[in-house]
mmCIF file of C-alpha atoms in Angstrom:
data_model
loop_
_atom_site.group_PDB
_atom_site.id
_atom_site.type_symbol
_atom_site.label_atom_id
_atom_site.label_comp_id
_atom_site.label_asym_id
_atom_site.label_seq_id
_atom_site.Cartn_x
_atom_site.Cartn_y
_atom_site.Cartn_z
ATOM 1 C CA UNK A 1 -36.682 -43.241 -23.668
ATOM 2 C CA UNK A 2 -34.572 -40.166 -23.781
ATOM 3 C CA UNK A 3 -33.425 -39.397 -27.302
ATOM 4 C CA UNK A 4 -29.610 -39.706 -27.865
ATOM 5 C CA UNK A 5 -27.645 -37.374 -30.074
ATOM 6 C CA UNK A 6 -24.512 -37.513 -32.026
ATOM 7 C CA UNK A 7 -22.227 -34.791 -33.561
ATOM 8 C CA UNK A 8 -21.758 -34.167 -37.269
ATOM 9 C CA UNK A 9 -19.413 -31.689 -38.973
ATOM 10 C CA UNK A 10 -21.851 -29.352 -40.638
ATOM 11 C CA UNK A 11 -19.404 -26.858 -42.107
ATOM 12 C CA UNK A 12 -15.723 -26.092 -42.315
ATOM 13 C CA UNK A 13 -13.501 -23.117 -43.169
ATOM 14 C CA UNK A 14 -9.913 -21.602 -42.948
ATOM 15 C CA UNK A 15 -8.055 -18.439 -43.342
ATOM 16 C CA UNK A 16 -4.417 -17.707 -44.199
ATOM 17 C CA UNK A 17 -3.092 -14.120 -43.996
ATOM 18 C CA UNK A 18 -1.935 -12.677 -47.239
ATOM 19 C CA UNK A 19 1.624 -11.850 -46.299
ATOM 20 C CA UNK A 20 4.172 -14.676 -46.984
ATOM 21 C CA UNK A 21 7.270 -15.337 -45.180
ATOM 22 C CA UNK A 22 9.519 -17.731 -47.328
ATOM 23 C CA UNK A 23 12.526 -19.609 -46.273
ATOM 24 C CA UNK A 24 14.502 -17.233 -48.483
ATOM 25 C CA UNK A 25 13.109 -14.367 -46.416
ATOM 26 C CA UNK A 26 14.297 -16.045 -43.296
ATOM 27 C CA UNK A 27 17.931 -16.313 -44.749
ATOM 28 C CA UNK A 28 18.072 -12.542 -44.467
ATOM 29 C CA UNK A 29 17.051 -12.652 -40.650
ATOM 30 C CA UNK A 30 18.943 -15.625 -39.212
ATOM 31 C CA UNK A 31 21.630 -18.100 -40.007
ATOM 32 C CA UNK A 32 19.826 -20.577 -42.166
ATOM 33 C CA UNK A 33 18.986 -21.472 -45.805
ATOM 34 C CA UNK A 34 15.978 -22.924 -47.670
ATOM 35 C CA UNK A 35 17.480 -26.435 -48.245
ATOM 36 C CA UNK A 36 18.376 -26.800 -44.669
ATOM 37 C CA UNK A 37 14.846 -25.816 -43.555
ATOM 38 C CA UNK A 38 13.145 -28.099 -46.147
ATOM 39 C CA UNK A 39 15.373 -31.016 -45.354
ATOM 40 C CA UNK A 40 14.619 -30.827 -41.579
ATOM 41 C CA UNK A 41 11.007 -29.661 -41.569
ATOM 42 C CA UNK A 42 9.462 -29.878 -44.941
ATOM 43 C CA UNK A 43 8.469 -26.244 -44.574
ATOM 44 C CA UNK A 44 8.769 -23.848 -47.549
ATOM 45 C CA UNK A 45 6.830 -20.770 -46.489
ATOM 46 C CA UNK A 46 4.449 -19.545 -43.761
ATOM 47 C CA UNK A 47 1.741 -16.892 -43.723
ATOM 48 C CA UNK A 48 2.155 -13.924 -41.277
ATOM 49 C CA UNK A 49 -0.564 -11.680 -39.884
ATOM 50 C CA UNK A 50 -0.850 -8.101 -41.024
ATOM 51 C CA UNK A 51 -0.049 -5.197 -38.952
ATOM 52 C CA UNK A 52 -3.187 -4.161 -36.940
ATOM 53 C CA UNK A 53 -4.704 -7.666 -37.247
ATOM 54 C CA UNK A 54 -5.528 -9.709 -34.277
ATOM 55 C CA UNK A 55 -6.271 -13.447 -33.709
ATOM 56 C CA UNK A 56 -9.943 -12.835 -33.677
ATOM 57 C CA UNK A 57 -9.759 -11.127 -37.106
ATOM 58 C CA UNK A 58 -8.220 -14.216 -38.624
ATOM 59 C CA UNK A 59 -10.984 -16.327 -36.765
ATOM 60 C CA UNK A 60 -13.717 -14.125 -38.309
ATOM 61 C CA UNK A 61 -12.774 -15.075 -41.881
ATOM 62 C CA UNK A 62 -12.572 -18.795 -41.008
ATOM 63 C CA UNK A 63 -15.772 -18.812 -39.040
ATOM 64 C CA UNK A 64 -17.724 -16.912 -41.914
ATOM 65 C CA UNK A 65 -16.476 -19.530 -44.299
ATOM 66 C CA UNK A 66 -17.511 -22.389 -42.179
ATOM 67 C CA UNK A 67 -20.993 -20.781 -41.545
ATOM 68 C CA UNK A 68 -21.466 -20.379 -45.392
ATOM 69 C CA UNK A 69 -20.421 -24.066 -45.909
ATOM 70 C CA UNK A 70 -22.921 -25.201 -43.270
ATOM 71 C CA UNK A 71 -25.518 -22.876 -44.870
ATOM 72 C CA UNK A 72 -26.046 -21.268 -41.442
ATOM 73 C CA UNK A 73 -26.100 -17.715 -39.940
ATOM 74 C CA UNK A 74 -24.385 -16.549 -36.772
ATOM 75 C CA UNK A 75 -27.918 -16.481 -35.187
ATOM 76 C CA UNK A 76 -27.886 -20.433 -35.333
ATOM 77 C CA UNK A 77 -24.866 -20.780 -33.082
ATOM 78 C CA UNK A 78 -25.420 -21.721 -29.534
ATOM 79 C CA UNK A 79 -21.726 -21.545 -28.490
ATOM 80 C CA UNK A 80 -18.229 -20.429 -29.537
ATOM 81 C CA UNK A 81 -15.142 -22.533 -28.427
ATOM 82 C CA UNK A 82 -11.957 -20.484 -29.390
ATOM 83 C CA UNK A 83 -8.790 -22.462 -29.203
ATOM 84 C CA UNK A 84 -5.761 -20.393 -29.064
ATOM 85 C CA UNK A 85 -2.448 -19.673 -27.212
ATOM 86 C CA UNK A 86 -2.313 -16.226 -28.791
ATOM 87 C CA UNK A 87 -5.432 -14.420 -27.796
ATOM 88 C CA UNK A 88 -6.135 -10.823 -28.786
ATOM 89 C CA UNK A 89 -5.342 -9.788 -25.146
ATOM 90 C CA UNK A 90 -5.278 -11.443 -21.738
ATOM 91 C CA UNK A 91 -8.907 -10.448 -21.008
ATOM 92 C CA UNK A 92 -11.644 -10.676 -22.089
ATOM 93 C CA UNK A 93 -11.610 -13.968 -24.155
ATOM 94 C CA UNK A 94 -11.044 -13.633 -27.915
ATOM 95 C CA UNK A 95 -14.231 -15.811 -28.213
ATOM 96 C CA UNK A 96 -16.153 -12.727 -26.930
ATOM 97 C CA UNK A 97 -14.602 -10.438 -29.547
ATOM 98 C CA UNK A 98 -15.366 -13.030 -32.236
ATOM 99 C CA UNK A 99 -18.944 -13.232 -30.950
ATOM 100 C CA UNK A 100 -19.665 -9.534 -31.653
ATOM 101 C CA UNK A 101 -17.698 -9.343 -34.905
ATOM 102 C CA UNK A 102 -19.894 -12.231 -36.185
ATOM 103 C CA UNK A 103 -23.050 -10.753 -34.762
ATOM 104 C CA UNK A 104 -24.121 -13.591 -32.698
ATOM 105 C CA UNK A 105 -26.856 -13.826 -30.061
ATOM 106 C CA UNK A 106 -26.071 -13.656 -26.357
ATOM 107 C CA UNK A 107 -24.450 -17.219 -26.215
ATOM 108 C CA UNK A 108 -21.572 -18.855 -24.547
ATOM 109 C CA UNK A 109 -18.238 -17.823 -25.754
ATOM 110 C CA UNK A 110 -14.974 -19.107 -24.135
ATOM 111 C CA UNK A 111 -11.194 -19.501 -25.019
ATOM 112 C CA UNK A 112 -9.458 -22.789 -24.590
ATOM 113 C CA UNK A 113 -5.641 -23.154 -24.377
ATOM 114 C CA UNK A 114 -4.276 -26.577 -25.156
ATOM 115 C CA UNK A 115 -1.599 -25.243 -27.581
ATOM 116 C CA UNK A 116 -1.442 -27.243 -30.833
ATOM 117 C CA UNK A 117 -3.846 -29.904 -29.543
ATOM 118 C CA UNK A 118 -6.424 -27.204 -28.861
ATOM 119 C CA UNK A 119 -8.633 -27.893 -31.857
ATOM 120 C CA UNK A 120 -9.084 -31.512 -30.844
ATOM 121 C CA UNK A 121 -9.773 -30.381 -27.205
ATOM 122 C CA UNK A 122 -12.381 -28.027 -28.624
ATOM 123 C CA UNK A 123 -14.121 -30.565 -30.833
ATOM 124 C CA UNK A 124 -14.273 -33.092 -28.144
ATOM 125 C CA UNK A 125 -15.848 -30.550 -25.739
ATOM 126 C CA UNK A 126 -18.257 -29.555 -28.422
ATOM 127 C CA UNK A 127 -19.037 -33.347 -29.018
ATOM 128 C CA UNK A 128 -19.857 -33.789 -25.381
ATOM 129 C CA UNK A 129 -22.046 -30.694 -25.169
ATOM 130 C CA UNK A 130 -24.062 -31.892 -28.128
ATOM 131 C CA UNK A 131 -24.317 -35.572 -27.119
ATOM 132 C CA UNK A 132 -25.893 -34.474 -23.943
ATOM 133 C CA UNK A 133 -28.488 -32.355 -25.657
ATOM 134 C CA UNK A 134 -26.954 -29.036 -24.083
ATOM 135 C CA UNK A 135 -26.357 -27.271 -27.452
ATOM 136 C CA UNK A 136 -27.368 -27.871 -31.075
ATOM 137 C CA UNK A 137 -24.701 -25.906 -33.121
ATOM 138 C CA UNK A 138 -21.266 -25.055 -31.821
ATOM 139 C CA UNK A 139 -18.561 -23.118 -33.590
ATOM 140 C CA UNK A 140 -15.073 -24.567 -32.770
ATOM 141 C CA UNK A 141 -12.241 -22.284 -33.874
ATOM 142 C CA UNK A 142 -8.475 -22.748 -33.897
ATOM 143 C CA UNK A 143 -6.733 -19.445 -34.505
ATOM 144 C CA UNK A 144 -3.213 -18.198 -33.882
ATOM 145 C CA UNK A 145 -0.893 -15.100 -34.381
ATOM 146 C CA UNK A 146 2.239 -17.152 -33.367
ATOM 147 C CA UNK A 147 4.514 -14.765 -35.296
ATOM 148 C CA UNK A 148 3.868 -12.170 -32.499
ATOM 149 C CA UNK A 149 5.604 -14.399 -30.026
ATOM 150 C CA UNK A 150 8.615 -15.442 -32.200
ATOM 151 C CA UNK A 151 12.194 -14.355 -31.832
ATOM 152 C CA UNK A 152 13.357 -14.057 -35.435
ATOM 153 C CA UNK A 153 16.971 -14.373 -34.184
ATOM 154 C CA UNK A 154 16.222 -17.899 -32.759
ATOM 155 C CA UNK A 155 16.518 -20.477 -35.484
ATOM 156 C CA UNK A 156 15.122 -23.180 -33.414
ATOM 157 C CA UNK A 157 11.686 -21.513 -33.503
ATOM 158 C CA UNK A 158 11.528 -18.796 -36.220
ATOM 159 C CA UNK A 159 11.694 -21.262 -39.098
ATOM 160 C CA UNK A 160 8.676 -23.412 -37.797
ATOM 161 C CA UNK A 161 5.657 -21.198 -37.014
ATOM 162 C CA UNK A 162 3.043 -19.237 -39.020
ATOM 163 C CA UNK A 163 -0.330 -17.586 -38.505
ATOM 164 C CA UNK A 164 -3.748 -18.948 -39.566
ATOM 165 C CA UNK A 165 -7.322 -19.717 -38.467
ATOM 166 C CA UNK A 166 -9.626 -22.746 -39.050
ATOM 167 C CA UNK A 167 -13.241 -23.278 -37.981
ATOM 168 C CA UNK A 168 -15.791 -26.162 -37.819
ATOM 169 C CA UNK A 169 -19.381 -26.069 -37.077
ATOM 170 C CA UNK A 170 -20.380 -29.086 -34.968
ATOM 171 C CA UNK A 171 -24.073 -29.843 -35.091
ATOM 172 C CA UNK A 172 -26.564 -32.131 -33.500
ATOM 173 C CA UNK A 173 -27.642 -35.182 -35.563
ATOM 174 C CA UNK A 174 -29.419 -38.483 -34.906
ATOM 175 C CA UNK A 175 -27.757 -41.401 -33.385
ATOM 176 C CA UNK A 176 -28.314 -43.291 -36.753
ATOM 177 C CA UNK A 177 -26.337 -40.787 -38.654
ATOM 178 C CA UNK A 178 -23.234 -42.674 -39.886
ATOM 179 C CA UNK A 179 -21.235 -39.306 -40.461
ATOM 180 C CA UNK A 180 -20.346 -38.394 -36.898
ATOM 181 C CA UNK A 181 -17.562 -37.960 -34.410
ATOM 182 C CA UNK A 182 -16.819 -41.541 -33.267
ATOM 183 C CA UNK A 183 -14.235 -41.303 -30.476
ATOM 184 C CA UNK A 184 -11.643 -38.890 -29.173
ATOM 185 C CA UNK A 185 -8.772 -39.176 -26.679
ATOM 186 C CA UNK A 186 -7.128 -36.416 -24.834
ATOM 187 C CA UNK A 187 -4.044 -36.212 -22.612
ATOM 188 C CA UNK A 188 -1.573 -33.846 -20.991
ATOM 189 C CA UNK A 189 1.864 -34.409 -19.335
ATOM 190 C CA UNK A 190 2.639 -31.289 -17.290
ATOM 191 C CA UNK A 191 5.969 -32.737 -16.221
ATOM 192 C CA UNK A 192 7.177 -31.947 -19.675
ATOM 193 C CA UNK A 193 5.937 -28.330 -19.731
ATOM 194 C CA UNK A 194 9.409 -26.849 -20.067
ATOM 195 C CA UNK A 195 10.022 -28.479 -23.446
ATOM 196 C CA UNK A 196 7.869 -25.797 -25.233
ATOM 197 C CA UNK A 197 6.793 -22.611 -23.463
ATOM 198 C CA UNK A 198 6.417 -18.859 -23.387
ATOM 199 C CA UNK A 199 7.435 -18.158 -19.652
ATOM 200 C CA UNK A 200 6.895 -14.443 -19.484
ATOM 201 C CA UNK A 201 3.911 -12.212 -19.814
ATOM 202 C CA UNK A 202 1.447 -13.455 -17.270
ATOM 203 C CA UNK A 203 1.103 -13.821 -13.611
ATOM 204 C CA UNK A 204 4.207 -15.768 -12.788
ATOM 205 C CA UNK A 205 6.537 -13.519 -14.690
ATOM 206 C CA UNK A 206 4.952 -10.140 -15.660
ATOM 207 C CA UNK A 207 6.503 -8.178 -18.375
ATOM 208 C CA UNK A 208 9.169 -5.829 -17.118
ATOM 209 C CA UNK A 209 11.987 -4.052 -19.014
ATOM 210 C CA UNK A 210 14.458 -6.639 -17.560
ATOM 211 C CA UNK A 211 12.265 -9.489 -18.848
ATOM 212 C CA UNK A 212 12.118 -7.917 -22.339
ATOM 213 C CA UNK A 213 15.926 -7.310 -22.335
ATOM 214 C CA UNK A 214 16.362 -10.904 -21.746
ATOM 215 C CA UNK A 215 13.851 -11.991 -24.434
ATOM 216 C CA UNK A 216 11.884 -14.016 -22.013
ATOM 217 C CA UNK A 217 8.612 -12.955 -23.686
ATOM 218 C CA UNK A 218 9.287 -15.112 -26.789
ATOM 219 C CA UNK A 219 8.533 -18.862 -27.397
ATOM 220 C CA UNK A 220 11.358 -21.380 -26.403
ATOM 221 C CA UNK A 221 11.588 -24.986 -27.524
ATOM 222 C CA UNK A 222 13.907 -27.907 -26.865
ATOM 223 C CA UNK A 223 13.646 -29.271 -30.350
ATOM 224 C CA UNK A 224 15.165 -32.734 -30.084
ATOM 225 C CA UNK A 225 12.950 -33.651 -27.011
ATOM 226 C CA UNK A 226 9.767 -32.133 -28.660
ATOM 227 C CA UNK A 227 10.455 -34.371 -31.782
ATOM 228 C CA UNK A 228 10.694 -37.541 -29.697
ATOM 229 C CA UNK A 229 7.798 -36.906 -27.622
ATOM 230 C CA UNK A 230 5.668 -35.723 -30.462
ATOM 231 C CA UNK A 231 6.068 -38.989 -32.266
ATOM 232 C CA UNK A 232 5.478 -40.970 -29.138
ATOM 233 C CA UNK A 233 2.296 -39.173 -28.012
ATOM 234 C CA UNK A 234 0.684 -38.947 -31.489
ATOM 235 C CA UNK A 235 1.213 -42.562 -32.180
ATOM 236 C CA UNK A 236 -0.064 -43.728 -28.757
ATOM 237 C CA UNK A 237 -3.269 -41.558 -29.119
ATOM 238 C CA UNK A 238 -3.895 -42.889 -32.626
ATOM 239 C CA UNK A 239 -3.671 -46.462 -31.244
ATOM 240 C CA UNK A 240 -6.216 -45.596 -28.507
ATOM 241 C CA UNK A 241 -8.714 -44.298 -31.060
ATOM 242 C CA UNK A 242 -8.303 -47.264 -33.402
ATOM 243 C CA UNK A 243 -8.687 -49.605 -30.509
ATOM 244 C CA UNK A 244 -11.718 -47.778 -29.095
ATOM 245 C CA UNK A 245 -13.512 -48.069 -32.299
ATOM 246 C CA UNK A 246 -12.108 -51.448 -33.285
ATOM 247 C CA UNK A 247 -10.968 -49.902 -36.603
ATOM 248 C CA UNK A 248 -8.054 -51.410 -38.601
ATOM 249 C CA UNK A 249 -5.583 -48.585 -39.809
ATOM 250 C CA UNK A 250 -6.293 -49.828 -43.359
ATOM 251 C CA UNK A 251 -9.893 -48.634 -43.090
ATOM 252 C CA UNK A 252 -8.709 -45.003 -42.534
ATOM 253 C CA UNK A 253 -9.193 -42.943 -45.643
ATOM 254 C CA UNK A 254 -7.169 -39.914 -44.553
ATOM 255 C CA UNK A 255 -4.860 -39.173 -41.645
ATOM 256 C CA UNK A 256 -4.801 -35.450 -40.674
ATOM 257 C CA UNK A 257 -2.029 -34.890 -38.132
ATOM 258 C CA UNK A 258 -0.914 -31.622 -36.544
ATOM 259 C CA UNK A 259 1.280 -29.927 -39.151
ATOM 260 C CA UNK A 260 4.402 -29.313 -36.943
ATOM 261 C CA UNK A 261 7.091 -30.729 -39.003
ATOM 262 C CA UNK A 262 7.057 -33.164 -41.914
ATOM 263 C CA UNK A 263 9.667 -35.482 -40.357
ATOM 264 C CA UNK A 264 7.469 -35.961 -37.341
ATOM 265 C CA UNK A 265 4.367 -36.591 -39.540
ATOM 266 C CA UNK A 266 6.339 -39.223 -41.551
ATOM 267 C CA UNK A 267 7.543 -40.883 -38.348
ATOM 268 C CA UNK A 268 4.127 -41.274 -36.971
ATOM 269 C CA UNK A 269 2.795 -42.620 -40.316
ATOM 270 C CA UNK A 270 5.729 -45.049 -40.263
ATOM 271 C CA UNK A 271 4.570 -46.406 -36.866
ATOM 272 C CA UNK A 272 1.509 -47.767 -38.607
ATOM 273 C CA UNK A 273 2.903 -48.508 -42.053
ATOM 274 C CA UNK A 274 0.431 -46.068 -43.265
ATOM 275 C CA UNK A 275 0.743 -44.817 -46.833
ATOM 276 C CA UNK A 276 2.266 -41.430 -47.008
ATOM 277 C CA UNK A 277 -0.172 -40.473 -49.937
ATOM 278 C CA UNK A 278 -3.040 -40.848 -47.555
ATOM 279 C CA UNK A 279 -1.743 -38.332 -45.122
ATOM 280 C CA UNK A 280 -3.083 -34.817 -45.585
ATOM 281 C CA UNK A 281 -0.175 -32.253 -45.611
ATOM 282 C CA UNK A 282 -0.164 -28.496 -45.571
ATOM 283 C CA UNK A 283 2.973 -27.967 -43.503
ATOM 284 C CA UNK A 284 4.974 -26.853 -46.622
ATOM 285 C CA UNK A 285 2.616 -24.033 -47.088
ATOM 286 C CA UNK A 286 1.750 -22.960 -43.583
ATOM 287 C CA UNK A 287 4.358 -24.158 -41.179
ATOM 288 C CA UNK A 288 3.144 -24.901 -37.708
ATOM 289 C CA UNK A 289 0.054 -22.792 -37.025
ATOM 290 C CA UNK A 290 -0.784 -24.492 -33.541
ATOM 291 C CA UNK A 291 -4.444 -24.760 -32.892
ATOM 292 C CA UNK A 292 -5.320 -23.834 -36.511
ATOM 293 C CA UNK A 293 -3.053 -26.607 -37.954
ATOM 294 C CA UNK A 294 -5.657 -29.476 -38.289
ATOM 295 C CA UNK A 295 -8.515 -27.489 -39.767
ATOM 296 C CA UNK A 296 -6.207 -25.739 -42.258
ATOM 297 C CA UNK A 297 -4.791 -29.061 -43.327
ATOM 298 C CA UNK A 298 -8.291 -30.507 -43.632
ATOM 299 C CA UNK A 299 -9.347 -27.410 -45.762
ATOM 300 C CA UNK A 300 -6.339 -27.881 -48.018
ATOM 301 C CA UNK A 301 -7.223 -31.602 -48.520
ATOM 302 C CA UNK A 302 -10.774 -30.696 -49.121
ATOM 303 C CA UNK A 303 -9.973 -28.039 -51.693
ATOM 304 C CA UNK A 304 -7.682 -30.576 -53.458
ATOM 305 C CA UNK A 305 -10.618 -32.887 -53.823
ATOM 306 C CA UNK A 306 -9.127 -35.474 -51.625
ATOM 307 C CA UNK A 307 -11.326 -35.347 -48.542
ATOM 308 C CA UNK A 308 -15.082 -36.210 -49.387
ATOM 309 C CA UNK A 309 -18.206 -36.694 -47.506
ATOM 310 C CA UNK A 310 -18.591 -40.191 -45.960
ATOM 311 C CA UNK A 311 -14.789 -40.660 -45.515
ATOM 312 C CA UNK A 312 -13.152 -42.027 -42.268
ATOM 313 C CA UNK A 313 -10.641 -39.492 -40.837
ATOM 314 C CA UNK A 314 -8.069 -39.926 -38.144
ATOM 315 C CA UNK A 315 -6.961 -36.616 -36.510
ATOM 316 C CA UNK A 316 -3.976 -36.523 -34.169
ATOM 317 C CA UNK A 317 -1.968 -33.720 -32.475
ATOM 318 C CA UNK A 318 0.453 -32.756 -29.748
ATOM 319 C CA UNK A 319 1.443 -29.423 -28.302
ATOM 320 C CA UNK A 320 2.881 -27.534 -25.348
ATOM 321 C CA UNK A 321 1.799 -28.846 -22.027
ATOM 322 C CA UNK A 322 2.754 -31.391 -23.327
ATOM 323 C CA UNK A 323 -0.795 -32.064 -24.513
ATOM 324 C CA UNK A 324 -1.913 -34.695 -27.059
ATOM 325 C CA UNK A 325 -4.882 -36.207 -28.664
ATOM 326 C CA UNK A 326 -6.675 -38.105 -31.344
ATOM 327 C CA UNK A 327 -10.092 -38.426 -32.915
ATOM 328 C CA UNK A 328 -11.769 -40.579 -35.466
ATOM 329 C CA UNK A 329 -14.855 -39.238 -37.297
ATOM 330 C CA UNK A 330 -16.763 -39.949 -40.459
ATOM 331 C CA UNK A 331 -16.999 -36.654 -42.389
#
């Protein structure tokens, strides 16, 4: 009989750039104030990439931390899945830059773009590769330099986003191991793509002076519609994961949602009457870091001695696309 495999999380890490952009700093750039931002988003500050740093540089720090946590070296890796909407450059993939910075072997390295749901997409692909026996150790990275795509005259977006990187090592384990990825559920609704997008800078609308003059290279968002659909999609995918594993919500030790907005997170928890003190939060410190959001929140919960080995975790996210997803794993 062919041996069957499962996926465990062997190591985790994250990285936040040193520069801080506080709400009070934003008051000097756009018509807003600290109390207004906190009331509507829960965000107090966000981290901003340094001049000369690129997304793969942030990812390098997070990946090195994850490897150290897993007690592995870059030579142990079989694959790099780099989840981002803000790559170093259009070509080649940021995963290839990270590969050489880490000093990996001649392994698979590819970028994935599912926006803020990207990390869950990456984990799911890694899980399937490991379950089939294709690879043993896969580095999944979520990293973003979102600040490079923000118009700091647009209050709708500039108060929300920050830069960060997170990384997990997914490793092969036996089917009998209880601490594994149990289920994942991924979706995309392309009909809602216009709710959150960066429309210029690629094949459809290349950068020209006219495009730059109109500011079409920046991220744009329809906030109210995003809020409504974020709550809907995250709650729906959570229900899918709970149903697939026959898991009562009361058995979940920690919910780790995408850190987009505290009010969205609270609304999703309310859908399940889930205790707010069992929801991992980092949004106050980081803002929305897109694909880096969930691994950074996880690392904050771990550093605060909340998340421990053997606990049952529910991850959920939504993002531009609109993409959405959920995952239940025992860490």
